[in-house]
GROMACS .gro file of C-alpha atoms in nm:
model
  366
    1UNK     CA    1   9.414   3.402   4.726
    2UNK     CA    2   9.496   3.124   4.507
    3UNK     CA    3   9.736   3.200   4.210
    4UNK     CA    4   9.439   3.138   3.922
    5UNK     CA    5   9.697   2.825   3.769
    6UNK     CA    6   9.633   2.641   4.028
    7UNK     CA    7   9.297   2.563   3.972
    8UNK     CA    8   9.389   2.413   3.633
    9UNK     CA    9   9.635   2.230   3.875
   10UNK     CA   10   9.444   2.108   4.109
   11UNK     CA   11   9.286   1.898   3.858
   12UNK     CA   12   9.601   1.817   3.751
   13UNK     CA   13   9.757   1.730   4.086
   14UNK     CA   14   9.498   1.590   4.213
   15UNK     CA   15   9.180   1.464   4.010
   16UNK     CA   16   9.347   1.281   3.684
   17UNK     CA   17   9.552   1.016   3.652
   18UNK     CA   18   9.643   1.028   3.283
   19UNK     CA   19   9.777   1.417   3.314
   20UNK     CA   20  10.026   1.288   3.484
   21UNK     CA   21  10.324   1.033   3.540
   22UNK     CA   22  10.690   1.059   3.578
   23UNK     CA   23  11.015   0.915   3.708
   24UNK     CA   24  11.218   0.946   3.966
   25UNK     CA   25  11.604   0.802   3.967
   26UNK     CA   26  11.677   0.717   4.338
   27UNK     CA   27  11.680   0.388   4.526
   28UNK     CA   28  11.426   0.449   4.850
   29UNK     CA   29  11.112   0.317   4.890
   30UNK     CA   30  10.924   0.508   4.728
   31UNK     CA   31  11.157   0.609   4.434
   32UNK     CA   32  11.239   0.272   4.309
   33UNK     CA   33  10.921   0.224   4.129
   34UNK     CA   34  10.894   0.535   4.033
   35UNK     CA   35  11.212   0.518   3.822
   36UNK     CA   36  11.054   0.293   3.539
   37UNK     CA   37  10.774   0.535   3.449
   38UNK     CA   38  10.766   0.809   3.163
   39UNK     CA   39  10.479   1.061   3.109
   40UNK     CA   40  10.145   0.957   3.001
   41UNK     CA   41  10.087   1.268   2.763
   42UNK     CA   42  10.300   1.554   2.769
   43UNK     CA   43  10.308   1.664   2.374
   44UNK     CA   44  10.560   1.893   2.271
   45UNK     CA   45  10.695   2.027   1.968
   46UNK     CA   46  10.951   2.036   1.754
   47UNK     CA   47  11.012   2.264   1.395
   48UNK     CA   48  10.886   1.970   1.251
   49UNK     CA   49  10.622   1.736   1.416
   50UNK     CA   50  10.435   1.686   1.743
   51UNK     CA   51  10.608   1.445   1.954
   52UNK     CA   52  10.603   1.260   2.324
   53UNK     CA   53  10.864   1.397   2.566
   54UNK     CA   54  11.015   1.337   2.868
   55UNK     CA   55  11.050   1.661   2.950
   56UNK     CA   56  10.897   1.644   3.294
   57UNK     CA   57  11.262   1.507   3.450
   58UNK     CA   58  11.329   1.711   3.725
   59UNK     CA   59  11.546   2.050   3.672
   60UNK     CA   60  11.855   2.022   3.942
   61UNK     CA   61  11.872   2.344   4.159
   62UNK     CA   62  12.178   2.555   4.156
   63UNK     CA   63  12.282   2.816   4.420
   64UNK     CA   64  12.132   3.137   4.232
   65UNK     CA   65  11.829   3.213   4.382
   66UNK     CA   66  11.660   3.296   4.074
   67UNK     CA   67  11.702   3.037   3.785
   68UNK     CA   68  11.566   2.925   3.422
   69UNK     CA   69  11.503   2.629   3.216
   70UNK     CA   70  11.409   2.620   2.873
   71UNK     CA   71  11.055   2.702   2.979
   72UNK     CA   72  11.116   3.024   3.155
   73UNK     CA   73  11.233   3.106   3.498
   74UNK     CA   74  11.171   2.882   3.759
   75UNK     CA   75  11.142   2.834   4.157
   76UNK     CA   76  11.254   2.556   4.414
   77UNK     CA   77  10.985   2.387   4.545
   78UNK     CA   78  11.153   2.282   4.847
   79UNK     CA   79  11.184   2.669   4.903
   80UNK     CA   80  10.811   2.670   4.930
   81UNK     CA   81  10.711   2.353   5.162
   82UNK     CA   82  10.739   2.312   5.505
   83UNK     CA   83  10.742   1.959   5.514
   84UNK     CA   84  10.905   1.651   5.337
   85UNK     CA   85  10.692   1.380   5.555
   86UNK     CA   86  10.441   1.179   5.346
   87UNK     CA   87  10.128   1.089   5.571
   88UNK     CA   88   9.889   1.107   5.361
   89UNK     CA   89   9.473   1.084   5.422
   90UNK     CA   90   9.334   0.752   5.454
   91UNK     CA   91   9.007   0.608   5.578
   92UNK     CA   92   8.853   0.274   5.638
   93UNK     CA   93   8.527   0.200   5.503
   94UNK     CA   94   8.356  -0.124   5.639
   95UNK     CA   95   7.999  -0.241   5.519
   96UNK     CA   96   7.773  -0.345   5.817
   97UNK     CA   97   7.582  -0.635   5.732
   98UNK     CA   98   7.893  -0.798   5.569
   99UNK     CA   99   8.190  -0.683   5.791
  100UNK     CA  100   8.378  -0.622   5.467
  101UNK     CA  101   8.591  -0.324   5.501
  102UNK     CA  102   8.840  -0.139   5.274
  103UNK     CA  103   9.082   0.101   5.257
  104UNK     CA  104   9.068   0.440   5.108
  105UNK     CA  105   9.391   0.639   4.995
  106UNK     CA  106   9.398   1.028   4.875
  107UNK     CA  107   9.657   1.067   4.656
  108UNK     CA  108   9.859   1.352   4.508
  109UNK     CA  109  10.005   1.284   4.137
  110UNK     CA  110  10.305   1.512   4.160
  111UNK     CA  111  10.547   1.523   4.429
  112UNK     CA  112  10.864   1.670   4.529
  113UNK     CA  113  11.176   1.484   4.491
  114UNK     CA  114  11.294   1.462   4.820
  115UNK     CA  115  10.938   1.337   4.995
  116UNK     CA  116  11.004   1.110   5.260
  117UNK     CA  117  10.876   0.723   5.204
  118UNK     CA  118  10.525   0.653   5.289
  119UNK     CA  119  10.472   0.608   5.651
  120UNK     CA  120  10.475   0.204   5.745
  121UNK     CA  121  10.084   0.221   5.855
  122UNK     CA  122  10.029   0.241   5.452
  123UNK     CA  123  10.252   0.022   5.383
  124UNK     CA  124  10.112  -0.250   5.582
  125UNK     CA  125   9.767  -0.170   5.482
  126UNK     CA  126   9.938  -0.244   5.098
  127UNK     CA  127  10.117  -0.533   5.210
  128UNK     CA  128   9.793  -0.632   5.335
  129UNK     CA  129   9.581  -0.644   5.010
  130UNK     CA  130   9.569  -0.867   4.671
  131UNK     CA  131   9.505  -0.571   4.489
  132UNK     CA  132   9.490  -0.177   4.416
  133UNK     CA  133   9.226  -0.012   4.253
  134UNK     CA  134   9.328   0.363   4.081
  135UNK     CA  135   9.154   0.616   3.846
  136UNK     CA  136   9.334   0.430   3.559
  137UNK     CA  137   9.680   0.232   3.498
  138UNK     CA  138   9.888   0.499   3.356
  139UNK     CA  139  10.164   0.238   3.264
  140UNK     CA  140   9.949   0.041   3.074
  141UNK     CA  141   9.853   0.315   2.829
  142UNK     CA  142  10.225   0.382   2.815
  143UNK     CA  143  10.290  -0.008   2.654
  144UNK     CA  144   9.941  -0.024   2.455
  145UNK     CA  145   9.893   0.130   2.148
  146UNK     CA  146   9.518   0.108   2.128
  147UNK     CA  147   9.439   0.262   2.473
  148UNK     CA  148   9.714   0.555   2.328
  149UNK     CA  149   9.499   0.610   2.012
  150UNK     CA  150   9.188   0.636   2.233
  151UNK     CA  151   9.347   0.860   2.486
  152UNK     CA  152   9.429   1.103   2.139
  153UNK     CA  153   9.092   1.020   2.032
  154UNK     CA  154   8.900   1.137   2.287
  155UNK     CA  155   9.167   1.502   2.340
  156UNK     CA  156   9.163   1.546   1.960
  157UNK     CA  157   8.843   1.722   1.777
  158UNK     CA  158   8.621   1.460   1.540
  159UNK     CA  159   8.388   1.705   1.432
  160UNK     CA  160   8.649   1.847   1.160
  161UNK     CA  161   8.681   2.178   1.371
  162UNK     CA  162   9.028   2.276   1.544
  163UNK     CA  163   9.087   2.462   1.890
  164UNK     CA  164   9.092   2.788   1.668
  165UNK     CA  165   8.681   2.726   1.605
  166UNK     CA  166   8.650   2.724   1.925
  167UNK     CA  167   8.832   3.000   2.141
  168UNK     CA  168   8.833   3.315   2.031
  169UNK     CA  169   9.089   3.482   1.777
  170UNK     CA  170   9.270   3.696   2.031
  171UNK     CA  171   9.317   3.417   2.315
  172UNK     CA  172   9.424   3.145   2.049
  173UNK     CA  173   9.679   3.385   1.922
  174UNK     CA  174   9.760   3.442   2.286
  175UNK     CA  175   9.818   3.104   2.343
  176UNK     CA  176  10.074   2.981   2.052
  177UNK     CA  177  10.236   3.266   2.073
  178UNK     CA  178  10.343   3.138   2.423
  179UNK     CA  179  10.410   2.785   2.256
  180UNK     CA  180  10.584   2.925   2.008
  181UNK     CA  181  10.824   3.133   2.239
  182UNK     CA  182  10.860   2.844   2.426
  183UNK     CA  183  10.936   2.603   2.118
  184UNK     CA  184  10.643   2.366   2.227
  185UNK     CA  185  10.387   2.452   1.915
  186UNK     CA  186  10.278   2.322   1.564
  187UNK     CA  187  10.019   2.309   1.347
  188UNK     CA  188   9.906   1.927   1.458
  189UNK     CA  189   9.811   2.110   1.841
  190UNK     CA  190   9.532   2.291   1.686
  191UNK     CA  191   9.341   1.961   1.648
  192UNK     CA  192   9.363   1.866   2.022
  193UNK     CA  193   9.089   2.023   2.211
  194UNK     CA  194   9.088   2.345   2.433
  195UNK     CA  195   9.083   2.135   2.770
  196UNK     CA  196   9.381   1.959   2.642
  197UNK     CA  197   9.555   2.319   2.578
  198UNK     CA  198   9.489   2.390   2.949
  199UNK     CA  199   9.623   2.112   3.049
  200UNK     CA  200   9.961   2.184   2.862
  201UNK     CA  201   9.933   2.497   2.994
  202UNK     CA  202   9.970   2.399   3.326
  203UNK     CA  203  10.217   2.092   3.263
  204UNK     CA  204  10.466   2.406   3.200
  205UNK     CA  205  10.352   2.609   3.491
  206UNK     CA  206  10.477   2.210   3.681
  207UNK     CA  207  10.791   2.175   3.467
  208UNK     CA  208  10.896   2.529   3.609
  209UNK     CA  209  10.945   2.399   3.937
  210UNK     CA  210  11.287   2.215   4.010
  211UNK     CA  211  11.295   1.932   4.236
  212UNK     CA  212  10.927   1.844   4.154
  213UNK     CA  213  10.847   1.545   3.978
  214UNK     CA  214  10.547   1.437   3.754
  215UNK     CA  215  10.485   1.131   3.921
  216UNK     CA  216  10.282   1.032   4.241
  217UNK     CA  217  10.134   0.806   4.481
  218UNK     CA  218   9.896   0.603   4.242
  219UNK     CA  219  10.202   0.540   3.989
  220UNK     CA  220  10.457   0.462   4.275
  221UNK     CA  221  10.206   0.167   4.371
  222UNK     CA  222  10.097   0.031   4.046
  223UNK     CA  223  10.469  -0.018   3.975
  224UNK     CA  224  10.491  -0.192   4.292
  225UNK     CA  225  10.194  -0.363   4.263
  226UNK     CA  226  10.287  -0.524   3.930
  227UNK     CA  227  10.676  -0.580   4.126
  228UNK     CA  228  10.416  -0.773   4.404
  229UNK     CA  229  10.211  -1.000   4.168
  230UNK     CA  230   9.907  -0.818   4.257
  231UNK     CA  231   9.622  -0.751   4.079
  232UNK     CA  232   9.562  -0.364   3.944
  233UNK     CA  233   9.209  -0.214   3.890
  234UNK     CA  234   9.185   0.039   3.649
  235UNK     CA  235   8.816   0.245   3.795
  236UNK     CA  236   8.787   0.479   3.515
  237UNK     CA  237   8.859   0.401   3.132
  238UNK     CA  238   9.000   0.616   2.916
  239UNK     CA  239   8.712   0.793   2.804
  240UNK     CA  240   8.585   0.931   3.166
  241UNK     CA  241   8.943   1.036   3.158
  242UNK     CA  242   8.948   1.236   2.859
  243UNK     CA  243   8.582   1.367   2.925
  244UNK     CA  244   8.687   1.563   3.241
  245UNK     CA  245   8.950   1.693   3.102
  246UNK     CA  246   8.813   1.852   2.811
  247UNK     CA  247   8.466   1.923   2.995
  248UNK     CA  248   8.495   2.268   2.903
  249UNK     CA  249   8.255   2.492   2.752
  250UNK     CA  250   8.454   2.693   2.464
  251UNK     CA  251   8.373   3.012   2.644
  252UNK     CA  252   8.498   2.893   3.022
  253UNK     CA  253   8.782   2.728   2.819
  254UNK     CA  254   8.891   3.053   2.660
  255UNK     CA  255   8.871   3.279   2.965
  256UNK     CA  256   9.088   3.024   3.135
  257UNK     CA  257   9.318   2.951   2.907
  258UNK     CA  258   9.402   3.384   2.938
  259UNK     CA  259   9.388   3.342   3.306
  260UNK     CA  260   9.610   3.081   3.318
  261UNK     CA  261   9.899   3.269   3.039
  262UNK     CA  262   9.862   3.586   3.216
  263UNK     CA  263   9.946   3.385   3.529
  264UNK     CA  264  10.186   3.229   3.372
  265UNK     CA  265  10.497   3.411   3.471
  266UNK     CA  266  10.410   3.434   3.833
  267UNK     CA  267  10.595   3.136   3.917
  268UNK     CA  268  10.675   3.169   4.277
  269UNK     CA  269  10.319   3.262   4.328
  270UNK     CA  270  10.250   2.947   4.206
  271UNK     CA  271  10.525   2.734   4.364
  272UNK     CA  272  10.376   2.886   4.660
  273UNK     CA  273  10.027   2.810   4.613
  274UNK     CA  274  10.135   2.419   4.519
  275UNK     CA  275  10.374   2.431   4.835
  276UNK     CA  276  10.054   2.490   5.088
  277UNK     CA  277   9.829   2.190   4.892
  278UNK     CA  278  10.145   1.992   4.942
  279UNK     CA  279  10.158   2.067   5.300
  280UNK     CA  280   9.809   1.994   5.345
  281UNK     CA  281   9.789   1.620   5.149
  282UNK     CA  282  10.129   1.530   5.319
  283UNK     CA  283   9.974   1.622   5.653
  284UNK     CA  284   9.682   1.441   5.588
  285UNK     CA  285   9.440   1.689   5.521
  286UNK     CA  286   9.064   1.524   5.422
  287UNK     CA  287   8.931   1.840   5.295
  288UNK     CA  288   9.153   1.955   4.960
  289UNK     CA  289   9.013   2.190   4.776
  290UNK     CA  290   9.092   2.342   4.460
  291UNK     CA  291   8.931   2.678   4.491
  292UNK     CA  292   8.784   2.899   4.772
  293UNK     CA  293   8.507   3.129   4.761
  294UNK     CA  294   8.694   3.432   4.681
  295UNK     CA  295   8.832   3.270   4.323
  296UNK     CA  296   8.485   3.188   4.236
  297UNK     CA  297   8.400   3.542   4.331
  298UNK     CA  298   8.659   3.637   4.013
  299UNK     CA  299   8.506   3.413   3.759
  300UNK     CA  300   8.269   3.649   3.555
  301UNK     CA  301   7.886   3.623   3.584
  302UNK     CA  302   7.824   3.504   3.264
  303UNK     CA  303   8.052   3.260   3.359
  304UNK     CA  304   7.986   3.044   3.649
  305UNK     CA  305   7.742   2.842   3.528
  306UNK     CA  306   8.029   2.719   3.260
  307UNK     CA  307   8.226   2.661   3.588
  308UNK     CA  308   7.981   2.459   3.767
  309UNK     CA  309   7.893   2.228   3.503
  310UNK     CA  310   8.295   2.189   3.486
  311UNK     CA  311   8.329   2.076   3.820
  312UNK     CA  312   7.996   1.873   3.814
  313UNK     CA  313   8.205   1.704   3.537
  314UNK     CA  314   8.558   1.709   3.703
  315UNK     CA  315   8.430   1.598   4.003
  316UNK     CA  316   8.095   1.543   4.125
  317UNK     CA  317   7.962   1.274   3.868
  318UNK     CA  318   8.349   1.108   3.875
  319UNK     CA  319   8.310   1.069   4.252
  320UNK     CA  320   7.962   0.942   4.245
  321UNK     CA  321   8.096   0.646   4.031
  322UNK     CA  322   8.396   0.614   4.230
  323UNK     CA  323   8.164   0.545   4.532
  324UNK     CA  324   7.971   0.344   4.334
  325UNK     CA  325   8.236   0.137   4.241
  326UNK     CA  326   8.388   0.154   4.587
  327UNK     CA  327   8.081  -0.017   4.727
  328UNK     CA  328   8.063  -0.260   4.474
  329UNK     CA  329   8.426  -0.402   4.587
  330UNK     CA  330   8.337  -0.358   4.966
  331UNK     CA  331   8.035  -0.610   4.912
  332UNK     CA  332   8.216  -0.819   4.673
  333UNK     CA  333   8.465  -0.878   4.943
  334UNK     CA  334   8.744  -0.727   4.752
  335UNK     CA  335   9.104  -0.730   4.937
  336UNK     CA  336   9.170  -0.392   4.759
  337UNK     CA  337   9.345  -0.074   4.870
  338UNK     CA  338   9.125   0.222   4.659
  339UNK     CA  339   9.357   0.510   4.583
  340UNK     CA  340   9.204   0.828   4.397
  341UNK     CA  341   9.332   1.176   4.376
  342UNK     CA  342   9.281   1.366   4.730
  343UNK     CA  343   9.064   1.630   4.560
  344UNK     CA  344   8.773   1.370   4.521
  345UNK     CA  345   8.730   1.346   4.915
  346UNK     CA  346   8.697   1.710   4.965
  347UNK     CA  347   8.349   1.820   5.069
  348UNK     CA  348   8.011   1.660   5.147
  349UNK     CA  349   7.982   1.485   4.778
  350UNK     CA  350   8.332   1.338   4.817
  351UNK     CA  351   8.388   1.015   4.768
  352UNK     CA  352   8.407   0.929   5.151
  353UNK     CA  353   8.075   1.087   5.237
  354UNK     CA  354   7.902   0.941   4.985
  355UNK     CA  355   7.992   0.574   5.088
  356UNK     CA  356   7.893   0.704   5.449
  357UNK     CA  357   7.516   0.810   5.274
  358UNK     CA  358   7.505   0.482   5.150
  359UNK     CA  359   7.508   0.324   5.464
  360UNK     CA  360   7.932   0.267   5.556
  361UNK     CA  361   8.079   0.301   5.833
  362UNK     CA  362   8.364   0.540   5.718
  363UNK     CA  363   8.667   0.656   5.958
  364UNK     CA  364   8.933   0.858   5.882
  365UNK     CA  365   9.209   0.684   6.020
  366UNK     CA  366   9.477   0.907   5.861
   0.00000   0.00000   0.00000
């Protein structure tokens, strides 16, 4: 069974662009680009006001098998994959009438430092195309201050309520106590909504794991892209972004947010659970899941209507546009690689089956 974090990491991982972005100091491939990136939203505090971080960087390993950072203990990923090989899932789509065809990539937005480059099929298929389209240009939000105050707009409450108004008493107390052990809490967090909680939440639970880095596929080739001279498409605006991520109901939101801190300690449960979604993306795997029948079976009754309206939100309506917008550059004649987290392929309303409803001729080629 899945350690219950990494659902809220899944979504994470896998499903948002703006949760995550990072930076990686190396000179391969696929590090150099990453090295010019900083997080898109990891908010921290100190005694004295919020601020951005960079606390993401990755944690070097020592020889102690058990070790801490300022977070808490944490584990090794490498202790917990079995392979460093990137070959990630790909498929061509190719319209019918037209003959235009396009490229598909499933992407993961965390990875371990020590990945392997991406396999030279990809690359060509990049080297190929004018442009990339991904769920939004992380970069860009970094250097614009508008897109930053919408991004805070949209995780912040307008309504003059705070997080407290809408969790319960016991959980929020729950919650900053953990901040506040962990020195990551002040009074400005109570204005960001309860999704965005989660998501900080589970940005620890990532920090905990040395070697790992919060930074992916999608960043590694809009860097490049923008190294290339070629175009970027942002899918998604801010907005969709910040929508799924706080499309919680305040009563799903609180029971997660105690799943996820009594969880929270469990970190080689969780380094293990990460380790096998690794394994599967780097392998290829079309079918990612974040959950499996028997977590669903834990999520109270009362409940799972609250959890199926969040996923119809995380992912169902998101990968209906996607498709939507995927079609709309296959018959435009777009020479784009289309790269979205892996977790919007997964299962018969994923973004690949629902081009292949609409009439493509989809192959998994990867």
């Amino acid at each position: 069974m899945k350690n219950k974090a990494l659902i809220a990491a899944v979504a994470f991982m896998m499903a948002f662009t703006c949760a995550s972005c990072g930076k990686k100091e190396d000179d391969s491939s696929k590090a150099d680009s990453k090295a010019k990136e900083t997080p898109a939203e990891t908010v921290v505090t100190t005694d004295e006001e919020t601020v951005e971080t960079t606390a993401e960087e990755t944690v070097e390993t020592t020889d102690q098998e058990t070790t801490e950072n300022a977070l808490g203990t944490t584990a090794d990923i490498n202790d917990f994959i079995d392979t460093k090989e990137i070959d990630p899932p790909i498929w061509k789509v190719t319209d019918p009438e037209s003959g235009n065809s396009m490229y598909l990539l499933g992407t993961i937005h965390v990875l371990p430092a020590d990945a392997s480059d991406y396999p030279a099929d990809l690359m060509d298929i990049y080297n190929s195309c004018d442009s990339i389209a991904v769920e939004f240009d992380v970069t860009a939000l970094q250097s614009d201050i508008n897109a930053q105050m919408e991004y805070v707009s949209g995780m912040t409450y307008s309504d003059g309520t705070t997080v407290k108004d809408h969790i319960s008493e016991e959980t929020y107390n729950k919650a900053k106590d953990y901040f506040t052990k962990i020195g990551a809490y002040n009074e400005m967090l109570d204005q960001y909504r309860a999704g965005y909680w989660i998501n900080q939440l589970t940005v620890v639970m990532l920090m905990r794991l040395e070697n790992l880095e919060l930074s992916g596929t999608d960043s590694y080739f809009v860097a490049k892209a923008k190294e290339d001279g070629k175009e970027v498409i942002n899918i998604e605006d801010i907005s969709m972004q910040t929508e799924a991520l706080t499309a919680y109901t305040d009563e799903y939101a609180d029971y997660s947010i105690n799943d996820l801190i009594d969880d929270i300690d469990d970190i080689d449960g969780f380094a293990a659970d990460f380790g096998e979604l690794f394994d599967k993306w780097a392998k290829g795997d079309g079918e990612i899941s974040s959950e499996t029948e028997e977590d669903i079976a834990e999520i109270p009754e009362d409940l799972l209507d609250d959890h199926d309206a969040y996923n119809k939100a995380l992912l169902d309506d998101r990968n209906q546009y996607m498709a939507d917008k995927a079609s709309e550059y296959i018959k435009s004649g777009k020479n784009c690689l289309f790269m979205v987290g892996a977790a919007h392929y997964a299962g018969e309303n994923g973004v690949d089956n629902l081009l292949e409803k609409m009439g493509f001729t989809v192959e998994k080629i990867g």
